[in-house]
Structures are given as structure tokens and as C-alpha cells.
Coordinates of N, CA and C in Angstrom, one line a residue:
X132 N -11.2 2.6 -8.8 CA -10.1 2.0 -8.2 C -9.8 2.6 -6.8
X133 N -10.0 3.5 -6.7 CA -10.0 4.7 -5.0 C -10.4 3.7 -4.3
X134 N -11.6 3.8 -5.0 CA -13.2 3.4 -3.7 C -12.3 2.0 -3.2
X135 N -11.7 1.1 -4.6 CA -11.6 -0.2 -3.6 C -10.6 0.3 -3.3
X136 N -9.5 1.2 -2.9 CA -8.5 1.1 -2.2 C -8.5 1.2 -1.0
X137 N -9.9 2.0 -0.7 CA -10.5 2.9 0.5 C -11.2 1.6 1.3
X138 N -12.0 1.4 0.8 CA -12.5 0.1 1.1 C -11.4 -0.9 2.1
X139 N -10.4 -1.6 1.4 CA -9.2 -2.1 1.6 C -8.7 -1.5 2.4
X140 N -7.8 -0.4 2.4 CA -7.3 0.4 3.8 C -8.7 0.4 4.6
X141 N -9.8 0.3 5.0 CA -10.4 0.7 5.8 C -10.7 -1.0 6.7
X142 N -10.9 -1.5 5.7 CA -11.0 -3.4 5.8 C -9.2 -3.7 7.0
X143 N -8.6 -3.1 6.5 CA -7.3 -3.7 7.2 C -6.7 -2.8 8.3
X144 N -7.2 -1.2 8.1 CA -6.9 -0.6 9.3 C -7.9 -0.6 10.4
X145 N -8.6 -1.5 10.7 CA -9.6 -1.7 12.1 C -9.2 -2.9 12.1
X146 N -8.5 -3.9 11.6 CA -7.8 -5.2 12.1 C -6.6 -5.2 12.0
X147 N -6.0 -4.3 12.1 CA -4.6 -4.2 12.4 C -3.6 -4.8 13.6
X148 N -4.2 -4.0 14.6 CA -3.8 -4.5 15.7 C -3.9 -5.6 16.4
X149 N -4.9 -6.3 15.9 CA -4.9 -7.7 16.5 C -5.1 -8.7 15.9
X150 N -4.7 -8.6 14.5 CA -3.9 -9.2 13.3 C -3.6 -10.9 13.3
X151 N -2.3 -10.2 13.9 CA -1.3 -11.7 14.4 C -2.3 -12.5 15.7
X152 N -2.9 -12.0 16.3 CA -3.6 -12.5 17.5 C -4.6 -13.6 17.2
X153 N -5.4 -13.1 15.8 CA -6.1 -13.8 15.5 C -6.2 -14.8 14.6
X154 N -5.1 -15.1 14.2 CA -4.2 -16.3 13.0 C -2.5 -16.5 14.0
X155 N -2.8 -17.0 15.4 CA -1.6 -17.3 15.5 C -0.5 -18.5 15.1
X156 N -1.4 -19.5 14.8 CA -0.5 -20.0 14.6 C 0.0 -20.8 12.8
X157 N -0.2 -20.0 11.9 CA 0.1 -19.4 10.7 C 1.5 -19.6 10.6
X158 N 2.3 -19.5 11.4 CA 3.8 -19.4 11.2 C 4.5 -20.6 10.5
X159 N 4.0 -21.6 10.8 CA 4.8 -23.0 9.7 C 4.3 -22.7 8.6
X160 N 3.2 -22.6 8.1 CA 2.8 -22.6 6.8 C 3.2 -21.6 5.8
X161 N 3.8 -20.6 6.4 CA 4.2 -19.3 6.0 C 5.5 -20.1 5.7
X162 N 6.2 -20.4 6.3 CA 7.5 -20.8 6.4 C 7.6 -21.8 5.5
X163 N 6.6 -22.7 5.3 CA 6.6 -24.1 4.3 C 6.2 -23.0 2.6
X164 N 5.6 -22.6 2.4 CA 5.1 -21.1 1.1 C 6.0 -20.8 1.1
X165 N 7.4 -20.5 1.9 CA 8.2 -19.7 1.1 C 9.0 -20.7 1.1
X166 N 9.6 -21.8 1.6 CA 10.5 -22.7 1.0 C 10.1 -23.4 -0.3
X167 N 8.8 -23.2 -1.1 CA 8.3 -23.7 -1.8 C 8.6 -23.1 -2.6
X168 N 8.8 -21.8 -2.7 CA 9.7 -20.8 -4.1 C 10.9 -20.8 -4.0
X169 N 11.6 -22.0 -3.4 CA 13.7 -21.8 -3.6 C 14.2 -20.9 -4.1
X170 N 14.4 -20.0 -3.1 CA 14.7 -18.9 -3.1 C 16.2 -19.2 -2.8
X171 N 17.3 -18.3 -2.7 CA 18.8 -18.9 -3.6 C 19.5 -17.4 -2.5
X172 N 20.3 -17.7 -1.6 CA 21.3 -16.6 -1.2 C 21.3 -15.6 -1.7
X173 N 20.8 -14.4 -1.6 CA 21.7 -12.9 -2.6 C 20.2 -12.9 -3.6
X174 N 19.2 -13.6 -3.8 CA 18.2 -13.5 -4.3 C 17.3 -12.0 -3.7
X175 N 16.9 -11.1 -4.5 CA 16.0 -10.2 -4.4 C 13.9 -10.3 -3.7
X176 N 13.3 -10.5 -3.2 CA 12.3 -10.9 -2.6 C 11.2 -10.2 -2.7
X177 N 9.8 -9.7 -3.1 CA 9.0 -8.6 -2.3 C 8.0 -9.5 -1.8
X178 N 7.3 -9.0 -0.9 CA 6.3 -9.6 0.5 C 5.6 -8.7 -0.5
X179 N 4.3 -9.3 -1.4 CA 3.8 -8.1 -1.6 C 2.4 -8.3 -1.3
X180 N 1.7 -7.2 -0.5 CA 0.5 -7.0 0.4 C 1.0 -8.1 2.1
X181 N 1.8 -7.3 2.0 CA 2.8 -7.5 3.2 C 1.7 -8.0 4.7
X182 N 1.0 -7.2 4.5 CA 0.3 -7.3 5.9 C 1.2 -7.0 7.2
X183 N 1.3 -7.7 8.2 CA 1.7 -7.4 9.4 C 3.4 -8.3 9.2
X184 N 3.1 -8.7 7.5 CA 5.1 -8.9 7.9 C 5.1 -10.6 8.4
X185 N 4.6 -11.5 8.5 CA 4.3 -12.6 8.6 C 5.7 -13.9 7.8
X186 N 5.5 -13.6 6.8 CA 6.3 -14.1 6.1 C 7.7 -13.5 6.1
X187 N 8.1 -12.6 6.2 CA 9.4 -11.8 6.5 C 10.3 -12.2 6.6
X188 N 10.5 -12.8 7.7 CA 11.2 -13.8 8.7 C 12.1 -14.8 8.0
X189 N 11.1 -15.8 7.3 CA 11.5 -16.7 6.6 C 12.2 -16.4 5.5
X190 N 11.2 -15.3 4.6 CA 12.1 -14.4 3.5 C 13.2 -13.9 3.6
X191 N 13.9 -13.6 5.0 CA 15.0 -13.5 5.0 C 16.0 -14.2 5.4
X192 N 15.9 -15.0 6.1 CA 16.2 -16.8 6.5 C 16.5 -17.5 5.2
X193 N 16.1 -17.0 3.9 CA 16.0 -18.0 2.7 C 16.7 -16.9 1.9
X194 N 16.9 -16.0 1.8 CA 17.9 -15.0 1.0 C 19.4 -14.8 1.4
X195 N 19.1 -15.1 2.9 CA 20.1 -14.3 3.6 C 20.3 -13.0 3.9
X196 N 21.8 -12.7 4.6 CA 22.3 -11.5 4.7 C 22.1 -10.8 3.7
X197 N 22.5 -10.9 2.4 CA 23.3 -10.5 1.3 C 22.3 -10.0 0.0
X198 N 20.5 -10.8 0.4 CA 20.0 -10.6 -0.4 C 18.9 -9.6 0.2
X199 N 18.0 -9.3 -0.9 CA 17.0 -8.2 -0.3 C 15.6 -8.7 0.0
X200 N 15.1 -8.2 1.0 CA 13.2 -8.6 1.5 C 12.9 -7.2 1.1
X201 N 11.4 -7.2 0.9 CA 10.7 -5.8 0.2 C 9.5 -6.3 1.4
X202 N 9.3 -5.5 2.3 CA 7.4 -5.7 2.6 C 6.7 -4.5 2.0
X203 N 5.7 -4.8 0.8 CA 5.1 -3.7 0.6 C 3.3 -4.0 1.1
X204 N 2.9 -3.2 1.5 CA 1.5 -2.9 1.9 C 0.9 -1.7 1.4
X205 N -0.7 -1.5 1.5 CA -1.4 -0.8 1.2 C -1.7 0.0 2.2
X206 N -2.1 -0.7 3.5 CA -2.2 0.1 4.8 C -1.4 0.4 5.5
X207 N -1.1 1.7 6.0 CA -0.1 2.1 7.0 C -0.2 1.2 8.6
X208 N -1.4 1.1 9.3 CA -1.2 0.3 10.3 C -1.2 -0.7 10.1
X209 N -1.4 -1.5 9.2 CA -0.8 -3.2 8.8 C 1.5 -3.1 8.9
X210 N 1.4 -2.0 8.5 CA 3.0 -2.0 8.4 C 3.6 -1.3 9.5
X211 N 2.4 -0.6 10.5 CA 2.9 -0.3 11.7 C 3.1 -1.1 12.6
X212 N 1.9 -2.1 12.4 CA 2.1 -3.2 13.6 C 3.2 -4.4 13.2
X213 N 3.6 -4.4 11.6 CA 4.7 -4.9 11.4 C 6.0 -4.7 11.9
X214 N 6.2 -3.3 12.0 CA 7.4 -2.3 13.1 C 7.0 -3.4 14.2
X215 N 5.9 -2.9 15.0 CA 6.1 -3.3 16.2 C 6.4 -4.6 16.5
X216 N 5.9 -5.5 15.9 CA 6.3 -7.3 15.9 C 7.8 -7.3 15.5
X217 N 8.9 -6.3 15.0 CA 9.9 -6.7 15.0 C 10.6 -7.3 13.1
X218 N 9.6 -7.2 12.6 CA 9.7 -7.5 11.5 C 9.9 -6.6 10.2
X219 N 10.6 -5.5 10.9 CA 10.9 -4.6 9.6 C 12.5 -4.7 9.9
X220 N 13.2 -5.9 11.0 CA 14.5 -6.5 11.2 C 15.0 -7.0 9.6
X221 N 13.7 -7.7 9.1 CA 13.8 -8.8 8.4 C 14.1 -8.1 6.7
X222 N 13.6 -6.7 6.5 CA 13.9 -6.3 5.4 C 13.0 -4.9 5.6
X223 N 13.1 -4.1 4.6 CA 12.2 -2.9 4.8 C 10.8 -3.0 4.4
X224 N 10.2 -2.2 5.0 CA 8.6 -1.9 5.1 C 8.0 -0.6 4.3
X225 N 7.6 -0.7 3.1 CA 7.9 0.2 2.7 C 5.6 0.5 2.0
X226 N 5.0 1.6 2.3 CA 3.6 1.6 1.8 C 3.4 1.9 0.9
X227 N 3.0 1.1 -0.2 CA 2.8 0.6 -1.6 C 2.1 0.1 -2.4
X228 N 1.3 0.1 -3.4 CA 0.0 0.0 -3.9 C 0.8 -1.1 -5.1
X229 N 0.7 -2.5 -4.8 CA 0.8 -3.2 -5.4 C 0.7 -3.4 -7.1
X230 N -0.3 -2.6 -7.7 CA -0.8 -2.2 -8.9 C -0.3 -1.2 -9.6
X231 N 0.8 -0.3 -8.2 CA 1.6 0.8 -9.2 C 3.2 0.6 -8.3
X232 N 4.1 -0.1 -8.4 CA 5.1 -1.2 -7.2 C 6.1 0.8 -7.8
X233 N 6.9 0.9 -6.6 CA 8.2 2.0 -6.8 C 9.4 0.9 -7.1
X234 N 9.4 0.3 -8.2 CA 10.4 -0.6 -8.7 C 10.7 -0.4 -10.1
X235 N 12.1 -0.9 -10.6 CA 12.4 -0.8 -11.5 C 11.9 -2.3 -12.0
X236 N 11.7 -2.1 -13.4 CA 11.3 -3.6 -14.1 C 12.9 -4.5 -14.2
X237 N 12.3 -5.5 -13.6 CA 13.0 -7.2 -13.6 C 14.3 -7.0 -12.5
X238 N 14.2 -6.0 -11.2 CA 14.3 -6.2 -10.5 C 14.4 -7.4 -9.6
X239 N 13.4 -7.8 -9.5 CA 13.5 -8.7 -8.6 C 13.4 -10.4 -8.8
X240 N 13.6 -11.3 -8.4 CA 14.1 -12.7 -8.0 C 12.5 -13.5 -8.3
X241 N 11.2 -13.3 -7.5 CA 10.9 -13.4 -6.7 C 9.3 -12.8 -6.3
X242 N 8.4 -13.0 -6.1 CA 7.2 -12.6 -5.2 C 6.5 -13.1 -4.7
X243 N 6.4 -13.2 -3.3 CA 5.1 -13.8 -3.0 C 4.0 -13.0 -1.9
X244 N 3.2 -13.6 -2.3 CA 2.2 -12.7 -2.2 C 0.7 -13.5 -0.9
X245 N 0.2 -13.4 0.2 CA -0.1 -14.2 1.1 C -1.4 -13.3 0.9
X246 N -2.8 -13.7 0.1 CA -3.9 -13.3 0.7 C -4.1 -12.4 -0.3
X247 N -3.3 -12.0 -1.5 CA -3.6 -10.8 -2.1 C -4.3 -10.8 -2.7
X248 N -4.3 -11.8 -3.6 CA -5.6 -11.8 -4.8 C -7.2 -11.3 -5.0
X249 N -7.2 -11.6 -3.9 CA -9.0 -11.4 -3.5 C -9.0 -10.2 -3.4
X250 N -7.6 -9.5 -3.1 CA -8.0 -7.7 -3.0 C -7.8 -7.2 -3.5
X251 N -6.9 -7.7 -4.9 CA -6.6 -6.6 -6.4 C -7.7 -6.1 -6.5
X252 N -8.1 -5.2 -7.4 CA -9.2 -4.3 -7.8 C -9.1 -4.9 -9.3
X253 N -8.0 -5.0 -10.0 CA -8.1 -5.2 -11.3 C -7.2 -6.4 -11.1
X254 N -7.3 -8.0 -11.5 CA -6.3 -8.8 -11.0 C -5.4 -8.7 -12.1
X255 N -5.8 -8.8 -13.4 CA -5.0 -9.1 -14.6 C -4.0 -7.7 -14.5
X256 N -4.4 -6.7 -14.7 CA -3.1 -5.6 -15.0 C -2.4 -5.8 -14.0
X257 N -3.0 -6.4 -12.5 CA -2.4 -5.8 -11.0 C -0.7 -7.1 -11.2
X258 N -1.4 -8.1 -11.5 CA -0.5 -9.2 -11.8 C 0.7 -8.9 -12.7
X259 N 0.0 -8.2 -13.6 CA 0.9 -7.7 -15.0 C 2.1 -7.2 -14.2
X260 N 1.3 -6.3 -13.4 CA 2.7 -5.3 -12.7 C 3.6 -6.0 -12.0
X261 N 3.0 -7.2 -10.7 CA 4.0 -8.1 -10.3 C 5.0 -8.7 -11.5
X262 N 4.3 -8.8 -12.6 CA 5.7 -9.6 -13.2 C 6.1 -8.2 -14.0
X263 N 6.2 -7.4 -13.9 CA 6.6 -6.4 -14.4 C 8.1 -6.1 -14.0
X264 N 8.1 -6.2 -12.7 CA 9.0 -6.0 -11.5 C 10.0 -7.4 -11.5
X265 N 9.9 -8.7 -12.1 CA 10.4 -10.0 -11.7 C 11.1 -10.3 -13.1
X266 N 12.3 -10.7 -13.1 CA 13.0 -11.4 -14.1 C 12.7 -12.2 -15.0
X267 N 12.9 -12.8 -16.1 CA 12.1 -13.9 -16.6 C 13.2 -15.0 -16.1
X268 N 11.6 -16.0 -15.8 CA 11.9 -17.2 -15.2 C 11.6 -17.1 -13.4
X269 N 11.5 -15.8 -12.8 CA 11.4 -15.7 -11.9 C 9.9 -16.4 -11.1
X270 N 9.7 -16.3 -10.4 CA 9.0 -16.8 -9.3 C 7.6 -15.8 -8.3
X271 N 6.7 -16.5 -8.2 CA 5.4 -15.7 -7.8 C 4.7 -16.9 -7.0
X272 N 4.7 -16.4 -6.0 CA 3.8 -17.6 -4.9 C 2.5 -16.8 -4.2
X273 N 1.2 -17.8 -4.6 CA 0.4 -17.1 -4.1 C -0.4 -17.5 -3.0
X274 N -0.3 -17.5 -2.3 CA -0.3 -18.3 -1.0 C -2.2 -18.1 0.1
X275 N -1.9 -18.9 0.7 CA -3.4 -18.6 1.8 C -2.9 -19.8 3.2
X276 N -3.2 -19.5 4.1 CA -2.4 -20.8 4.9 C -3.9 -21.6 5.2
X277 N -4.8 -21.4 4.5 CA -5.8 -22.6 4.7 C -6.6 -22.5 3.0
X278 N -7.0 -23.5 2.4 CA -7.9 -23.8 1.6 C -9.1 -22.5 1.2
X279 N -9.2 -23.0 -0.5 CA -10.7 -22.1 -0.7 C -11.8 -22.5 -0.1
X280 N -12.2 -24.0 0.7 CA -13.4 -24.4 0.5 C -13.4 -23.5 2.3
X281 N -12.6 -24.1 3.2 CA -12.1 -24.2 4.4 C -12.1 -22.3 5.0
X282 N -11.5 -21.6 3.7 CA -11.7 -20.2 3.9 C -13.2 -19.8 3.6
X283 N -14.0 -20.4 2.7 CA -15.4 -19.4 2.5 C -16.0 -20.5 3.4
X284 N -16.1 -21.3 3.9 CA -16.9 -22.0 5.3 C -16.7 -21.0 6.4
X285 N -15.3 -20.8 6.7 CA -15.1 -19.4 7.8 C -15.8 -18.1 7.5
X286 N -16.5 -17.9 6.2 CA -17.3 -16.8 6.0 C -18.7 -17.3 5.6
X287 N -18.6 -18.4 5.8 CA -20.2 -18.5 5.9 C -20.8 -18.8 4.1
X288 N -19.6 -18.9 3.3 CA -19.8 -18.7 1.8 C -19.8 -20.4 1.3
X289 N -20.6 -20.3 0.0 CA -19.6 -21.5 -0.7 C -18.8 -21.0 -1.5
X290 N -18.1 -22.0 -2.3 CA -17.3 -22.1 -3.4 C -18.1 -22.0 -4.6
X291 N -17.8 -21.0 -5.9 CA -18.5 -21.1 -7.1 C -17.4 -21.0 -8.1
X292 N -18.1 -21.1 -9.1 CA -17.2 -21.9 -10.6 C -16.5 -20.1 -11.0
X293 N -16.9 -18.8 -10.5 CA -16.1 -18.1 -10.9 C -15.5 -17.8 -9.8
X294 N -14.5 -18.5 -9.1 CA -13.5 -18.3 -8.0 C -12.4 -17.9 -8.5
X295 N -11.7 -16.8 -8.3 CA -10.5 -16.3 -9.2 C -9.6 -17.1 -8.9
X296 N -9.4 -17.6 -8.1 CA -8.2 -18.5 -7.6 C -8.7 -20.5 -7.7
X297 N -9.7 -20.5 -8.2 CA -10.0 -22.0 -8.7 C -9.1 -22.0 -10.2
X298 N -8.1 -23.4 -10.0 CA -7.4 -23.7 -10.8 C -7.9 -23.2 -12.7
X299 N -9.0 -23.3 -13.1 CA -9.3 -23.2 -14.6 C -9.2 -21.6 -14.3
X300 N -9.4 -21.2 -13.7 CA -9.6 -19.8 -13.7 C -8.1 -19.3 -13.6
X301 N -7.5 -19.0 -12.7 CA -6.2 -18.8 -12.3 C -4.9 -19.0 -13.7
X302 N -5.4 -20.7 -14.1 CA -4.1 -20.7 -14.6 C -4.3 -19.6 -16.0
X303 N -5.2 -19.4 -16.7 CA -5.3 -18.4 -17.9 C -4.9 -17.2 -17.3
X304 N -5.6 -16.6 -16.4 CA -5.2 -15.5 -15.5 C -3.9 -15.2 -15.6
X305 N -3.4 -15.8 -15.0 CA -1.9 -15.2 -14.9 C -1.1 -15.7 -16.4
X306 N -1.4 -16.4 -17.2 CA -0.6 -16.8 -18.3 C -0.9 -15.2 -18.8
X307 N -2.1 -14.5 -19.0 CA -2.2 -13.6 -19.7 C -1.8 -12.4 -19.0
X308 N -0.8 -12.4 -17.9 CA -0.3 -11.8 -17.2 C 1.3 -11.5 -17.1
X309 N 1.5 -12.8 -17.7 CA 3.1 -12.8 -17.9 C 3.4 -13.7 -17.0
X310 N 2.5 -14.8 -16.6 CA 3.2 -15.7 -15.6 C 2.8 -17.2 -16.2
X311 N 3.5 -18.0 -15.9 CA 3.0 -19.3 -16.2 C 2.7 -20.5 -14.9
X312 N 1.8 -21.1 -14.4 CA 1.4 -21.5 -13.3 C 2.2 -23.0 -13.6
X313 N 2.7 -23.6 -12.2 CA 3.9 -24.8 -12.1 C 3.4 -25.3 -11.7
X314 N 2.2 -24.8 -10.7 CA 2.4 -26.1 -9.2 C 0.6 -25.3 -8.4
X315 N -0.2 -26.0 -8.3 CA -1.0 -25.3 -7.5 C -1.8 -26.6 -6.9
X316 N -1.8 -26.1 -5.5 CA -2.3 -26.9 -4.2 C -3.8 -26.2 -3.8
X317 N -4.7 -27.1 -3.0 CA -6.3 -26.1 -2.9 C -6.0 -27.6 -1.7
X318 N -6.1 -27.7 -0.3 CA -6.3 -28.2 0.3 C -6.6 -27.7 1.5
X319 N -7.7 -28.3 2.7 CA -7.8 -27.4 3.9 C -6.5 -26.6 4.8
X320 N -5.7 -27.2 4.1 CA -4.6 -26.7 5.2 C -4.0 -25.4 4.4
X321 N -3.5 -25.1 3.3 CA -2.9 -24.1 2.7 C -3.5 -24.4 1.2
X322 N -3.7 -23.3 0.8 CA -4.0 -22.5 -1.2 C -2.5 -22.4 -1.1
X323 N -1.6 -22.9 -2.3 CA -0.4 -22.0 -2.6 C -0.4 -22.3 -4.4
X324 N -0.7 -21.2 -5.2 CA -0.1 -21.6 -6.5 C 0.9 -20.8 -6.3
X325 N 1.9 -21.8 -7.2 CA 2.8 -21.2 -8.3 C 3.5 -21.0 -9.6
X326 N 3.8 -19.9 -10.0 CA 3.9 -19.4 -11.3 C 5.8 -18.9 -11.9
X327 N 6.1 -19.0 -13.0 CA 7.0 -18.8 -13.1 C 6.6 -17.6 -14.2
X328 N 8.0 -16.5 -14.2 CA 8.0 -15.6 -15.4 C 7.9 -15.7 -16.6
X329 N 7.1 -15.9 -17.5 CA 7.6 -15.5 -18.7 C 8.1 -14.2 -19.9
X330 N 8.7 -15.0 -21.1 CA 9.3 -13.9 -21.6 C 10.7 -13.7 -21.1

């Protein structure tokens, strides 16, 4: 689990800084992913694999004053260039290994999560631990602001039947995780499942 952590910080701290530059205009779709989890005033939130803080904004636009945003990340310069874009306004920024969260269980409201999946190391426990942290009944959005097919064309890949995020796959995935999947979209424009808590 190191090596893929090392891996991961190493993958995200040489694109750090020019992050936002190179997905600019992401910002509605971010904003449409999180109105998609009705999120409620005074509701608790975490950004989790936060990245450069992208979604932030909205997360706190949709809580409000009153309620809490979490950005947690893996890489320190993903959460530095989050500082710098202005987005640690939106809630705190805090470096955190998704797989082991500094939370107390059923804390929170709420998670959504933009990109993460593909970089759990272990998906089932890592998920375990998101709903570990989430109320029952609560909410998990797993988002992409463009499609599976539309993302592995931009890498030159196809799509194959063991896609962790292709619907047959996914939805067991997270049932045996503690989540139950509601709603899941795979179109070129945005991937967004979503899951509710069980238990």
C-alpha cells in the first residue's frame, strides 16, 4: 500500500501546479455533481481526494455558513495549490489518506469524491472507510466530469468488462461496502454514481 501511495503522491505532485490550467473548464459539472447529492444547510461534507479543491466552492454554497466542507488529499501540493486558488475560504484543507480518514464514525452528512476510485489501492476496505465516517442513509457521490469511454480515449485505452466503475461492477462493490448505489450516469459529458448508506 506505500508503493501505491508513493506512486499517487508522485503522479499528482508533478501536476500540481498546473492542475486547474489543464481542465478549465470543469467548473459547471462540479457544481451540477454536487447539487446532485441535496445536500441540506448545516449538513457536514468531505471533498474526499480533494485535489486542487475544485468542488469546494459549491460544497459550501450548498451547506452554507453553518455547515462543514472537509478537503481531504493525499498530496501536499494538490492542497497547496488549493490554498493558492483561494479554496481553503470554502472549508479546511486538511492531508489525509482517504483509507485511514482523522474522523470520528457517522460524522458526516455526505461524501463526494471526484476522480478517486481509480486511485484507491484497496477499493472495497477504502470505501468501507468512506462509509465508516457517513451516517446511515447518508450520501456518496462519485463523480468524473467526463465519461468512462470519453476518459480512456484521452489515454489512448479502451473500456473492458473489468472496469471498477462499469455499472455490474460498482454496484456490488459498494453494497459490500456499506453503500447502496441510487442513481448512476456513464455519459461523455460526466461519470457520476450515486450511493446511499446503509445500516
Amino acid at each position: 500500500m506505500a508503493d501505491d501511495h508513493t506512486h499517487v503522491q508522485e503522479f499528482f505532485t508533478a501536476r500540481a501546479a498546473n492542475w486547474d490550467t489543464r481542465f478549465p473548464d470543469d467548473g459547471p459539472a462540479f457544481a451540477t455533481a454536487v447539487a446532485a447529492l441535496g445536500l441540506r444547510p448545516g449538513d457536514a461534507v468531505l471533498d474526499a481526494g480533494c485535489g486542487t479543491g475544485r468542488a469546494m466552492p459549491a460544497l459550501r454554497a450548498a451547506v452554507g455558513p453553518r455547515g462543514t466542507v472537509l478537503g481531504a488529499d493525499l498530496t501536499a501540493a494538490m492542497l497547496e495549490s488549493a490554498a493558492r486558488a483561494g479554496r481553503g475560504s470554502s472549508g479546511l484543507l486538511v492531508q489525509a489518506d482517504a483509507a485511514r480518514l482523522p474522523l470520528r464514525p457517522r460524522t458526516l452528512d455526505a461524501v463526494f469524491a471526484a476522480g478517486l476510485i481509480s486511485h484507491l489501492s484497496q477499493p472495497g476496505p477504502d470505501l468501507a472507510e468512506l462509509a465508516r465516517v457517513v451516517r446511515a442513509g447518508g450520501l456518496l457521490a462519485l463523480f468524473h466530469p467526463i465519461g468512462r469511454a470519453a476518459l480512456a480515449a484521452r489515454h489512448g485505452r479502451e473500456i473492458t468488462d473489468a472496469d471498477l466503475r462499469a455499472e455490474p461492477n460498482l454496484g456490488p462493490l459498494l453494497a459490500r461496502s456499506g453503500w447502496r448505489l441510487t442513481s448512476y450516469v456513464d455519459e461523455d459529458s460526466r461519470f457520476l454514481a450515486l450511493a446511499e448508506r446503509t445500516g
